[in-house]
Amino acid sequence: MLSALSFNSKAQDVSCDELKDFIVEEGFRKASISSYTLDSEWLHEVTAYTYEMRTYVVAEIKNNAYSYSTNAYVFCSIPSSNWSSFRNGGYGDSDSYGERFHKYIIDYRCNCY
C-alpha cells in the first residue's frame, strides 16, 4: 500500500490506480459533480479531493459517447481557482462542463504510470 511518505516523494513511481486509490482513501472529498449535472457525452463523474492542502481530481471518463463503461483518471495539484472555474464557470462563461474540463483540469494529469 502507498504511504503518505512515498506518495509525496515518489508520485511518478506509483501506478495511476494506486495514486487514485490513495487520494480517494486518504484525501478529503471536497465536491463531486455527477453525470446528470455534467450532461456530457464523455464525462461521467468528476470528484475533487484535497490532500495536504492540494486539490486532486478523479474523473470518470466514458469509453465513448454511448458507453456505460468508464475509466478513472487522476489530475494532480489543481489550482483552487481552476477547480472553482470548472465547477461554477467563470463570469459570463457559457462553456459546457466538457469545455471547462479541457480549459481548467486536463493539463494537470498526474505524473504516474
mmCIF file of C-alpha atoms in Angstrom:
data_model
loop_
_atom_site.group_PDB
_atom_site.id
_atom_site.type_symbol
_atom_site.label_atom_id
_atom_site.label_comp_id
_atom_site.label_asym_id
_atom_site.label_seq_id
_atom_site.Cartn_x
_atom_site.Cartn_y
_atom_site.Cartn_z
ATOM 1 C CA MET A 1 0.000 0.000 0.000
ATOM 2 C CA LEU A 2 1.092 3.503 -0.763
ATOM 3 C CA SER A 3 2.192 5.528 2.241
ATOM 4 C CA ALA A 4 1.993 9.306 2.592
ATOM 5 C CA LEU A 5 5.788 9.492 2.512
ATOM 6 C CA SER A 6 6.137 7.558 -0.740
ATOM 7 C CA PHE A 7 3.208 9.464 -2.232
ATOM 8 C CA ASN A 8 4.823 12.829 -1.580
ATOM 9 C CA SER A 9 8.329 11.922 -2.626
ATOM 10 C CA LYS A 10 7.759 9.489 -5.485
ATOM 11 C CA ALA A 11 4.369 10.122 -7.114
ATOM 12 C CA GLN A 12 5.889 9.382 -10.521
ATOM 13 C CA ASP A 13 6.933 5.917 -9.283
ATOM 14 C CA VAL A 14 3.404 4.691 -8.487
ATOM 15 C CA SER A 15 0.689 3.450 -10.776
ATOM 16 C CA CYS A 16 -2.194 5.772 -11.514
ATOM 17 C CA ASP A 17 -4.557 3.206 -9.961
ATOM 18 C CA GLU A 18 -2.544 3.232 -6.710
ATOM 19 C CA LEU A 19 -2.493 7.018 -6.734
ATOM 20 C CA LYS A 20 -6.249 7.221 -7.372
ATOM 21 C CA ASP A 21 -6.959 4.742 -4.561
ATOM 22 C CA PHE A 22 -4.694 6.664 -2.188
ATOM 23 C CA ILE A 23 -6.348 10.005 -2.936
ATOM 24 C CA VAL A 24 -9.847 8.543 -2.582
ATOM 25 C CA GLU A 25 -8.997 6.790 0.711
ATOM 26 C CA GLU A 26 -6.739 9.399 2.344
ATOM 27 C CA GLY A 27 -7.952 12.661 0.841
ATOM 28 C CA PHE A 28 -10.887 14.804 1.918
ATOM 29 C CA ARG A 29 -13.743 14.689 -0.577
ATOM 30 C CA LYS A 30 -14.274 18.324 -1.497
ATOM 31 C CA ALA A 31 -17.029 18.109 -4.138
ATOM 32 C CA SER A 32 -18.441 15.801 -6.767
ATOM 33 C CA ILE A 33 -20.328 16.525 -9.963
ATOM 34 C CA SER A 34 -22.462 13.683 -11.309
ATOM 35 C CA SER A 35 -23.337 12.728 -14.865
ATOM 36 C CA TYR A 36 -26.780 14.331 -14.560
ATOM 37 C CA THR A 37 -25.272 17.731 -13.825
ATOM 38 C CA LEU A 38 -22.339 17.325 -16.221
ATOM 39 C CA ASP A 39 -24.663 16.445 -19.121
ATOM 40 C CA SER A 40 -21.617 15.357 -21.104
ATOM 41 C CA GLU A 41 -21.063 12.728 -23.767
ATOM 42 C CA TRP A 42 -17.714 11.760 -22.247
ATOM 43 C CA LEU A 43 -17.548 12.942 -18.608
ATOM 44 C CA HIS A 44 -19.398 10.616 -16.244
ATOM 45 C CA GLU A 45 -18.376 11.973 -12.837
ATOM 46 C CA VAL A 46 -15.774 14.449 -11.619
ATOM 47 C CA THR A 47 -14.734 14.485 -7.961
ATOM 48 C CA ALA A 48 -12.290 16.834 -6.241
ATOM 49 C CA TYR A 49 -10.285 15.785 -3.177
ATOM 50 C CA THR A 50 -7.839 17.684 -1.041
ATOM 51 C CA TYR A 51 -4.723 16.120 0.429
ATOM 52 C CA GLU A 52 -2.050 18.126 2.228
ATOM 53 C CA MET A 53 -3.548 21.410 1.021
ATOM 54 C CA ARG A 54 -3.536 20.384 -2.654
ATOM 55 C CA THR A 55 -6.529 19.661 -4.851
ATOM 56 C CA TYR A 56 -6.733 16.421 -6.824
ATOM 57 C CA VAL A 57 -9.433 15.470 -9.291
ATOM 58 C CA VAL A 58 -10.592 11.963 -10.102
ATOM 59 C CA ALA A 59 -12.526 11.976 -13.367
ATOM 60 C CA GLU A 60 -14.593 9.037 -14.566
ATOM 61 C CA ILE A 61 -14.478 9.282 -18.350
ATOM 62 C CA LYS A 62 -16.727 7.228 -20.630
ATOM 63 C CA ASN A 63 -15.116 4.906 -23.160
ATOM 64 C CA ASN A 64 -17.306 6.519 -25.842
ATOM 65 C CA ALA A 65 -20.453 8.634 -26.048
ATOM 66 C CA TYR A 66 -22.769 5.606 -25.868
ATOM 67 C CA SER A 67 -20.856 3.556 -23.309
ATOM 68 C CA TYR A 68 -21.739 2.865 -19.706
ATOM 69 C CA SER A 69 -18.127 1.791 -19.083
ATOM 70 C CA THR A 70 -15.685 4.351 -17.706
ATOM 71 C CA ASN A 71 -12.032 4.710 -16.837
ATOM 72 C CA ALA A 72 -10.790 6.784 -13.913
ATOM 73 C CA TYR A 73 -8.038 9.344 -14.409
ATOM 74 C CA VAL A 74 -6.225 11.346 -11.735
ATOM 75 C CA PHE A 75 -5.264 15.003 -12.037
ATOM 76 C CA CYS A 76 -2.814 16.492 -9.527
ATOM 77 C CA SER A 77 -2.251 19.855 -7.859
ATOM 78 C CA ILE A 78 -5.173 21.633 -9.475
ATOM 79 C CA PRO A 79 -5.141 25.336 -8.524
ATOM 80 C CA SER A 80 -8.203 26.150 -6.414
ATOM 81 C CA SER A 81 -9.200 28.833 -8.901
ATOM 82 C CA ASN A 82 -9.181 26.229 -11.714
ATOM 83 C CA TRP A 83 -11.430 23.869 -9.743
ATOM 84 C CA SER A 84 -13.787 26.742 -8.948
ATOM 85 C CA SER A 85 -13.875 27.871 -12.587
ATOM 86 C CA PHE A 86 -14.545 24.299 -13.726
ATOM 87 C CA ARG A 87 -17.258 23.730 -11.141
ATOM 88 C CA ASN A 88 -19.034 27.079 -11.337
ATOM 89 C CA GLY A 89 -17.986 28.580 -14.652
ATOM 90 C CA GLY A 90 -16.400 31.972 -14.902
ATOM 91 C CA TYR A 91 -18.157 35.311 -15.191
ATOM 92 C CA GLY A 92 -20.070 35.268 -18.461
ATOM 93 C CA ASP A 93 -18.729 31.748 -19.168
ATOM 94 C CA SER A 94 -21.214 29.742 -21.208
ATOM 95 C CA ASP A 95 -18.829 26.823 -21.809
ATOM 96 C CA SER A 96 -20.087 23.310 -21.112
ATOM 97 C CA TYR A 97 -18.509 21.184 -18.380
ATOM 98 C CA GLY A 98 -16.584 19.305 -21.068
ATOM 99 C CA GLU A 99 -15.152 22.524 -22.459
ATOM 100 C CA ARG A 100 -14.299 23.787 -18.976
ATOM 101 C CA PHE A 101 -12.648 20.434 -18.153
ATOM 102 C CA HIS A 102 -10.317 20.950 -21.115
ATOM 103 C CA LYS A 103 -9.735 24.562 -20.154
ATOM 104 C CA TYR A 104 -9.080 24.128 -16.398
ATOM 105 C CA ILE A 105 -8.289 20.489 -15.499
ATOM 106 C CA ILE A 106 -6.910 18.289 -18.283
ATOM 107 C CA ASP A 107 -3.393 19.781 -18.315
ATOM 108 C CA TYR A 108 -2.852 18.599 -14.721
ATOM 109 C CA ARG A 109 -2.761 14.859 -15.427
ATOM 110 C CA CYS A 110 -0.639 13.237 -12.698
ATOM 111 C CA ASN A 111 2.875 12.001 -13.359
ATOM 112 C CA CYS A 112 2.129 8.326 -12.710
ATOM 113 C CA TYR A 113 2.186 5.233 -14.876
#
